[in-house]
Structures are given as C-alpha cells and as structure tokens.
Amino acid sequence: MKAFRRSAVSCGPCSPGFRCRVRGQRRFRRERSTTMYVRFRHPQQDPVSVWIAEMFPHQDVLRAEIAADLSRCSILLTDPPDKSYFGHVVELAIGLALGDQSPYPRLFRCLDPGLATRILTMAGHQSVAGDAGYAAGRRSDPAVRPAQLFTAASRLAHVRILLNAFDRHHSDADAVANTRHLLEQYPHLLHGALRETYQTRRSFRIVWSSYHSGFHDALRSYGPATAQLSLLDGHRHADFLLGTTVLEVKSGGLDEDRYLDELIRQILTYALLAHHDGHPVTHVAVYATRYQRLLRYRFDELTHQLAGEPIDLTATAAELAALIRNQPRYGLAA
C-alpha cells in the first residue's frame, strides 16, 4: 500500500513550510506484521472512542512516529499556573491573529457591546458600524502588539470558561444570556487573579515569540481561517479550519501515549465530521506550541493508512455522525 506523505514542517529555528535540512521529509508507513490486533472494550470507554479504535486499528504506528518526532524538538520552558486556561488563551490569540473577519462571535455576544468593541479593537480588528460591537471587518492592525493580544485573549478565555459551564445545563440562547448576566453583575470575573494573570502573560510571551518565528505565516498560507468550527450542529467543535486544513492546537505536554491517543482521535473525528458537513477537507494538522512543531497530513492517505485499507470517507463520516447524534449531549463539545 502506498504510504502517505506528511508535509515538511520544521521544529525550533527552522521556518515551517520548508523542509528541515537535518531531517528532510519522512513518510508514515504501516509496517507489515503478523501480529494479531486484539481490541478490548473498556467498560468506561465512550462509544465514539471505541468506534474510532475499531475503524482505525493502526493508530499505534502514527502515535510512535509523532512521539519520536516531538522527542527531537526544542521544548519551550513555560510553566503557567493553570494549563487549561493557558491553552484557551493561546488558541484564542491565534484565532484573533489569523482571522480577517472577527472570530468567536458567540463569546462576544456574552459581553456588553461597548466592551466587545474595545476587545476587538485591542486585537486588531475594525468594528463594523451598526453591528452593536459583535462583529468586525477586515483586520485594521495585522501587527497588533502581543501585550494587547494577550489582554484580549485572556478576557475571552474567562468568558469561554463561564460559557462552557452554562452550556452543560442550558440551551445555546440561555447559556449566552446567563453568562452575560453574570459578567454584568461580577465584571471582575473577566480579569482573574493578578498573580495568575502575570505568570500566564510571561508564558504567553515565550509561546508568541515562537509562533511569530514562522508558524503564523505557515498557518496563513493554508487559507482563510474559521475559528472554533461548529460541526454536526454543535455536537463537536474543531479549533480551526484553515482553507481545507482542519487544525488542532495543543499547548500542553504530549509526552504520554494517552495524550497522543486523544490527539489522534480528535483530528480524525473533526476531519470526518467536517467532511460530513460539506467542508472540503484535504489535510489535517497539529500545532504543538510547546514543542515548536507543526505537523500536517493528507486526510485521505491518513485515514487509509490508519484503517489498513482504503475506506469510503463519506460513508465512514456518516456512520460517525450518526453515532455521535445518538449520544447524550452535555453542552457544546470541544
């Protein structure tokens, strides 16, 4: 079977989008083996994870390749006090920096129109007249300062955390209304603890310097950005759709098999659902900020290799979509 080709992207000082002169291009190959694949159902595994494991039984080869690749990368020394919050900030900052149109409209609707306008302006977007501060036209400042971008992204991160909590028990409209009411009553919730914000800002500076060393240009080259792409009527959300590339951003460690397994499940799920929803998907990508590494794969070749044989993407995506729709929905899934 023909092995698929991963796009050449770089680690550390090399510029993403160019072939690393040390490593060159590598291929992900499914090694021939007489080993029998035995799959066990863990009683606590969700049906989607079980389905992914059964449909794509050769994920261990990709997991090993990614682990070996990341082990050779120069790791950024960041230690934010709240890694989940930091991950939100980095992802939101990338979305604000990549988007020509205002991303995250649902988050902005949780804010007073005046505050929404100020945050958009701080992130380099120009407000649209008559739109009550909830949208923006093309970017007015493509080189917005990192400090301003951090402030805008950190405010939105607090909004997202509150909104996610309401999403678990309320409809979309009620969750937005409740989040906005809470922020009107307690505006200090947008700022967080002073010490935590300071330490998070320090880590953000390190990541953002790396991001602008070439990763920003590489991601822009993939095509127009859609942030937090809603899939299957909101049952899942991909971090980004860049042109025809589904992108997942990871700010934390990927040094254990369980983290890599979850990553592979995510990119497969998001790409299949994007295909099901009618988005033309040609590639899937992972930007591991801590490792200064951008990985990109051909979607069709990736699925064929992980399945062990060519598969019908449309039929497979439809099967996954039906499985997810039949599961209980606890708010908006990430």
Short mmCIF file of C-alpha atoms in Angstrom, two decimals:
data_model
loop_
_atom_site.label_atom_id
_atom_site.label_comp_id
_atom_site.label_asym_id
_atom_site.label_seq_id
_atom_site.Cartn_x
_atom_site.Cartn_y
_atom_site.Cartn_z
CA MET A 1 0.00 0.00 0.00
CA LYS A 2 1.32 3.44 -0.88
CA ALA A 3 2.44 5.37 2.16
CA PHE A 4 1.12 8.88 2.60
CA ARG A 5 3.41 11.88 2.73
CA ARG A 6 3.50 14.32 5.60
CA SER A 7 4.13 17.93 4.70
CA ALA A 8 7.59 19.17 5.56
CA VAL A 9 7.39 21.49 8.51
CA SER A 10 10.04 22.39 10.99
CA CYS A 11 10.96 22.42 14.61
CA GLY A 12 12.79 25.10 16.52
CA PRO A 13 14.59 27.72 14.46
CA CYS A 14 13.68 26.29 11.05
CA SER A 15 10.87 28.01 9.22
CA PRO A 16 7.65 25.97 8.99
CA GLY A 17 6.65 25.37 5.42
CA PHE A 18 10.22 24.49 4.40
CA ARG A 19 11.96 21.15 4.51
CA CYS A 20 14.14 20.71 7.56
CA ARG A 21 17.68 20.26 6.26
CA VAL A 22 18.52 17.90 9.10
CA ARG A 23 15.54 15.57 8.95
CA GLY A 24 14.08 16.14 5.49
CA GLN A 25 10.74 14.62 4.71
CA ARG A 26 9.66 11.45 6.36
CA ARG A 27 6.91 9.07 5.43
CA PHE A 28 4.47 7.41 7.76
CA ARG A 29 4.44 3.74 6.80
CA ARG A 30 2.36 0.90 8.10
CA GLU A 31 4.84 -1.85 8.84
CA ARG A 32 3.93 -5.36 7.83
CA SER A 33 3.44 -7.59 10.82
CA THR A 34 1.99 -10.95 11.64
CA THR A 35 0.82 -9.62 14.99
CA MET A 36 -2.87 -10.17 15.55
CA TYR A 37 -4.72 -6.99 16.59
CA VAL A 38 -6.83 -7.69 19.66
CA ARG A 39 -9.18 -4.91 20.77
CA PHE A 40 -10.70 -4.86 24.22
CA ARG A 41 -13.71 -2.80 25.17
CA HIS A 42 -13.16 -0.95 28.38
CA PRO A 43 -16.46 -0.61 30.20
CA GLN A 44 -15.91 3.12 30.78
CA GLN A 45 -14.89 3.97 27.21
CA ASP A 46 -17.35 6.08 25.31
CA PRO A 47 -18.81 4.56 22.13
CA VAL A 48 -17.10 7.11 19.87
CA SER A 49 -13.63 6.19 21.18
CA VAL A 50 -14.42 2.50 20.75
CA TRP A 51 -15.64 3.11 17.18
CA ILE A 52 -12.51 5.11 16.29
CA ALA A 53 -10.27 2.35 17.68
CA GLU A 54 -12.10 -0.34 15.70
CA MET A 55 -12.33 1.62 12.46
CA PHE A 56 -8.67 2.74 12.60
CA PRO A 57 -6.73 -0.06 14.34
CA HIS A 58 -3.24 1.05 13.22
CA GLN A 59 -3.00 4.25 15.24
CA ASP A 60 -0.04 2.90 17.21
CA VAL A 61 2.29 3.46 14.25
CA LEU A 62 1.30 7.12 13.94
CA ARG A 63 1.48 7.57 17.70
CA ALA A 64 5.03 6.22 17.75
CA GLU A 65 6.08 8.46 14.86
CA ILE A 66 4.65 11.60 16.47
CA ALA A 67 6.25 10.72 19.82
CA ALA A 68 9.65 10.21 18.18
CA ASP A 69 9.28 13.45 16.22
CA LEU A 70 8.37 15.53 19.27
CA SER A 71 11.17 13.99 21.34
CA ARG A 72 13.68 15.63 19.00
CA CYS A 73 12.14 19.10 19.27
CA SER A 74 13.31 22.02 21.34
CA ILE A 75 10.72 22.39 24.12
CA LEU A 76 9.67 25.83 25.30
CA LEU A 77 10.18 26.33 29.02
CA THR A 78 6.75 27.56 30.08
CA ASP A 79 5.02 26.84 33.37
CA PRO A 80 1.64 28.62 33.53
CA PRO A 81 -0.26 28.15 36.82
CA ASP A 82 -3.42 26.93 35.05
CA LYS A 83 -2.57 24.92 31.95
CA SER A 84 -6.19 24.66 30.79
CA TYR A 85 -6.69 28.43 31.00
CA PHE A 86 -3.34 28.98 29.25
CA GLY A 87 -4.42 26.66 26.45
CA HIS A 88 -7.58 28.71 25.95
CA VAL A 89 -5.56 31.95 25.83
CA VAL A 90 -3.10 30.64 23.23
CA GLU A 91 -5.83 29.19 20.99
CA LEU A 92 -7.95 32.37 21.20
CA ALA A 93 -4.94 34.58 20.49
CA ILE A 94 -4.14 32.53 17.38
CA GLY A 95 -7.76 32.82 16.26
CA LEU A 96 -7.76 36.58 16.76
CA ALA A 97 -4.45 36.88 14.90
CA LEU A 98 -5.37 34.65 11.96
CA GLY A 99 -8.89 35.80 11.27
CA ASP A 100 -9.57 38.56 8.75
CA GLN A 101 -13.15 38.51 9.98
CA SER A 102 -14.00 38.61 13.68
CA PRO A 103 -13.83 35.11 15.15
CA TYR A 104 -15.68 33.82 18.21
CA PRO A 105 -18.98 35.73 17.75
CA ARG A 106 -20.66 33.60 20.42
CA LEU A 107 -18.11 34.68 23.02
CA PHE A 108 -18.50 38.34 22.10
CA ARG A 109 -22.28 38.10 22.47
CA CYS A 110 -21.69 37.36 26.15
CA LEU A 111 -20.25 40.85 26.56
CA ASP A 112 -21.65 44.34 26.63
CA PRO A 113 -21.43 45.76 23.07
CA GLY A 114 -19.06 48.52 24.14
CA LEU A 115 -16.69 46.09 25.83
CA ALA A 116 -16.90 43.73 22.86
CA THR A 117 -15.88 46.58 20.55
CA ARG A 118 -12.93 47.52 22.77
CA ILE A 119 -11.65 43.94 22.88
CA LEU A 120 -12.00 43.56 19.11
CA THR A 121 -10.12 46.82 18.57
CA MET A 122 -7.43 45.72 21.03
CA ALA A 123 -6.99 42.52 19.00
CA GLY A 124 -6.50 44.49 15.77
CA HIS A 125 -10.00 44.32 14.28
CA GLN A 126 -12.01 47.25 12.98
CA SER A 127 -15.62 47.39 14.20
CA VAL A 128 -18.49 47.38 11.73
CA ALA A 129 -20.83 50.36 12.07
CA GLY A 130 -24.29 49.44 13.29
CA ASP A 131 -23.37 45.94 14.38
CA ALA A 132 -23.61 46.58 18.13
CA GLY A 133 -19.96 45.66 18.65
CA TYR A 134 -20.35 41.97 17.91
CA ALA A 135 -18.53 41.76 14.58
CA ALA A 136 -15.65 43.34 12.77
CA GLY A 137 -14.47 43.92 9.27
CA ARG A 138 -11.04 43.10 7.96
CA ARG A 139 -8.13 43.46 10.33
CA SER A 140 -7.04 47.05 10.78
CA ASP A 141 -3.75 46.19 12.51
CA PRO A 142 -2.06 43.00 11.23
CA ALA A 143 0.89 43.59 13.60
CA VAL A 144 -1.00 44.04 16.86
CA ARG A 145 1.27 44.06 19.90
CA PRO A 146 1.48 40.81 21.90
CA ALA A 147 0.55 42.54 25.16
CA GLN A 148 -2.71 43.81 23.66
CA LEU A 149 -3.47 40.47 22.07
CA PHE A 150 -2.86 38.70 25.37
CA THR A 151 -5.26 41.00 27.18
CA ALA A 152 -7.98 40.43 24.56
CA ALA A 153 -7.45 36.65 24.50
CA SER A 154 -7.32 36.35 28.29
CA ARG A 155 -10.63 38.21 28.64
CA LEU A 156 -12.24 35.89 26.10
CA ALA A 157 -10.74 32.85 27.86
CA HIS A 158 -12.60 33.75 31.05
CA VAL A 159 -15.79 34.22 29.01
CA ARG A 160 -15.33 30.79 27.39
CA ILE A 161 -14.81 29.05 30.73
CA LEU A 162 -18.02 30.54 32.14
CA LEU A 163 -19.97 29.84 28.95
CA ASN A 164 -18.80 26.22 28.89
CA ALA A 165 -20.12 25.79 32.44
CA PHE A 166 -23.57 27.08 31.46
CA ASP A 167 -23.55 25.03 28.25
CA ARG A 168 -23.67 21.82 30.27
CA HIS A 169 -27.18 22.52 31.50
CA HIS A 170 -28.74 25.19 29.29
CA SER A 171 -29.70 25.82 25.69
CA ASP A 172 -27.48 27.98 23.48
CA ALA A 173 -29.52 31.16 23.99
CA ASP A 174 -29.87 30.65 27.74
CA ALA A 175 -26.17 29.90 28.19
CA VAL A 176 -25.18 33.11 26.40
CA ALA A 177 -27.77 35.17 28.32
CA ASN A 178 -26.75 33.70 31.69
CA THR A 179 -23.06 34.27 31.01
CA ARG A 180 -23.68 37.86 30.01
CA HIS A 181 -25.84 38.49 33.09
CA LEU A 182 -23.19 37.01 35.38
CA LEU A 183 -20.46 39.17 33.84
CA GLU A 184 -22.62 42.28 34.18
CA GLN A 185 -23.08 41.52 37.88
CA TYR A 186 -19.47 40.48 38.50
CA PRO A 187 -17.21 42.17 35.91
CA HIS A 188 -14.09 41.22 37.88
CA LEU A 189 -14.56 37.65 36.59
CA LEU A 190 -13.07 38.83 33.29
CA HIS A 191 -9.74 39.64 34.91
CA GLY A 192 -8.84 36.63 37.03
CA ALA A 193 -6.28 36.64 39.83
CA LEU A 194 -3.50 39.20 39.38
CA ARG A 195 -0.64 36.77 40.13
CA GLU A 196 -2.07 34.10 37.83
CA THR A 197 -2.50 36.61 35.02
CA TYR A 198 1.08 37.82 35.41
CA GLN A 199 2.53 34.30 35.28
CA THR A 200 0.31 33.38 32.34
CA ARG A 201 1.43 36.51 30.49
CA ARG A 202 5.09 35.50 30.90
CA SER A 203 4.43 32.07 29.40
CA PHE A 204 2.39 33.63 26.60
CA ARG A 205 5.29 35.90 25.58
CA ILE A 206 7.52 32.85 25.10
CA VAL A 207 4.95 30.98 23.02
CA TRP A 208 4.03 34.04 20.97
CA SER A 209 7.64 34.75 20.08
CA SER A 210 7.94 31.19 18.77
CA TYR A 211 4.60 31.46 16.94
CA HIS A 212 5.79 34.52 15.02
CA SER A 213 9.10 32.90 14.08
CA GLY A 214 7.35 31.33 11.09
CA PHE A 215 4.31 29.38 12.26
CA HIS A 216 1.93 32.29 11.74
CA ASP A 217 2.94 32.63 8.10
CA ALA A 218 2.69 28.87 7.59
CA LEU A 219 -0.85 28.74 9.00
CA ARG A 220 -1.90 31.77 6.97
CA SER A 221 -0.68 30.02 3.84
CA TYR A 222 -3.21 27.22 4.33
CA GLY A 223 -6.12 29.54 3.56
CA PRO A 224 -8.82 31.67 5.24
CA ALA A 225 -9.32 30.90 8.92
CA THR A 226 -12.53 29.80 10.60
CA ALA A 227 -12.03 29.58 14.36
CA GLN A 228 -13.92 27.11 16.57
CA LEU A 229 -15.60 25.45 13.61
CA SER A 230 -19.01 24.14 14.67
CA LEU A 231 -19.55 20.57 13.49
CA LEU A 232 -22.66 18.42 13.42
CA ASP A 233 -24.91 21.24 14.68
CA GLY A 234 -22.61 22.00 17.58
CA HIS A 235 -22.01 18.44 18.80
CA ARG A 236 -18.28 18.97 18.22
CA HIS A 237 -16.02 21.96 17.62
CA ALA A 238 -12.68 21.91 15.80
CA ASP A 239 -10.13 24.53 16.80
CA PHE A 240 -9.70 25.80 13.23
CA LEU A 241 -10.48 25.22 9.61
CA LEU A 242 -7.77 26.92 7.53
CA GLY A 243 -8.80 26.70 3.91
CA THR A 244 -9.14 22.93 3.53
CA THR A 245 -6.99 22.02 6.57
CA VAL A 246 -8.50 21.05 9.91
CA LEU A 247 -6.11 22.28 12.61
CA GLU A 248 -5.84 21.27 16.26
CA VAL A 249 -3.75 23.46 18.59
CA LYS A 250 -2.07 21.81 21.58
CA SER A 251 -0.33 23.96 24.20
CA GLY A 252 0.36 21.28 26.79
CA GLY A 253 2.56 18.23 27.02
CA LEU A 254 2.23 15.30 24.63
CA ASP A 255 4.66 13.06 26.45
CA GLU A 256 2.31 10.19 27.26
CA ASP A 257 0.55 7.69 25.00
CA ARG A 258 -2.87 8.67 26.34
CA TYR A 259 -2.37 12.28 25.26
CA LEU A 260 -1.31 11.22 21.78
CA ASP A 261 -4.20 8.76 21.51
CA GLU A 262 -6.64 11.53 22.38
CA LEU A 263 -4.98 13.83 19.85
CA ILE A 264 -5.32 11.26 17.06
CA ARG A 265 -8.97 10.65 17.98
CA GLN A 266 -9.64 14.37 17.85
CA ILE A 267 -8.12 15.05 14.45
CA LEU A 268 -9.85 12.02 12.94
CA THR A 269 -13.22 12.97 14.45
CA TYR A 270 -13.04 16.63 13.46
CA ALA A 271 -11.87 15.93 9.91
CA LEU A 272 -14.53 13.27 9.32
CA LEU A 273 -17.31 15.48 10.70
CA ALA A 274 -16.08 18.46 8.67
CA HIS A 275 -16.22 16.24 5.57
CA HIS A 276 -19.73 15.12 6.59
CA ASP A 277 -20.85 18.75 6.97
CA GLY A 278 -19.73 19.56 3.44
CA HIS A 279 -16.39 21.25 4.11
CA PRO A 280 -13.73 20.32 1.53
CA VAL A 281 -11.06 18.77 3.77
CA THR A 282 -7.73 17.81 2.19
CA HIS A 283 -5.41 17.89 5.23
CA VAL A 284 -5.34 17.60 8.99
CA ALA A 285 -2.72 19.40 11.06
CA VAL A 286 -1.49 19.70 14.64
CA TYR A 287 0.34 22.74 16.01
CA ALA A 288 2.12 21.67 19.19
CA THR A 289 3.16 25.06 20.55
CA ARG A 290 5.26 23.77 23.44
CA TYR A 291 7.33 21.65 21.05
CA GLN A 292 7.52 24.33 18.33
CA ARG A 293 6.24 21.80 15.82
CA LEU A 294 3.64 21.87 13.09
CA LEU A 295 2.57 18.51 11.65
CA ARG A 296 0.34 18.20 8.58
CA TYR A 297 -1.04 15.11 6.85
CA ARG A 298 -3.08 14.32 3.76
CA PHE A 299 -6.53 13.41 5.09
CA ASP A 300 -7.35 10.62 2.65
CA GLU A 301 -3.92 8.99 2.96
CA LEU A 302 -4.02 9.25 6.74
CA THR A 303 -7.40 7.51 7.06
CA HIS A 304 -6.45 4.79 4.60
CA GLN A 305 -3.22 4.04 6.44
CA LEU A 306 -4.80 4.03 9.91
CA ALA A 307 -7.65 1.82 8.70
CA GLY A 308 -5.24 -0.57 6.98
CA GLU A 309 -7.14 -0.33 3.70
CA PRO A 310 -8.85 2.31 1.52
CA ILE A 311 -12.15 3.45 3.01
CA ASP A 312 -15.17 5.37 1.80
CA LEU A 313 -14.77 8.70 3.59
CA THR A 314 -18.36 9.79 3.02
CA ALA A 315 -19.87 6.56 4.35
CA THR A 316 -17.43 6.45 7.27
CA ALA A 317 -18.14 10.06 8.21
CA ALA A 318 -21.89 9.44 8.06
CA GLU A 319 -21.54 6.43 10.37
CA LEU A 320 -19.57 8.50 12.89
CA ALA A 321 -22.07 11.36 12.68
CA ALA A 322 -24.98 9.01 13.38
CA LEU A 323 -23.14 7.53 16.36
CA ILE A 324 -22.46 10.97 17.86
CA ARG A 325 -26.02 12.17 17.32
CA ASN A 326 -27.31 9.18 19.28
CA GLN A 327 -25.17 10.01 22.30
CA PRO A 328 -26.42 12.24 25.16
CA ARG A 329 -25.37 15.82 24.55
CA TYR A 330 -23.97 17.61 27.57
CA GLY A 331 -23.45 21.12 26.29
CA LEU A 332 -21.11 22.05 23.47
CA ALA A 333 -18.38 19.52 22.96
CA ALA A 334 -14.87 20.75 22.33
#
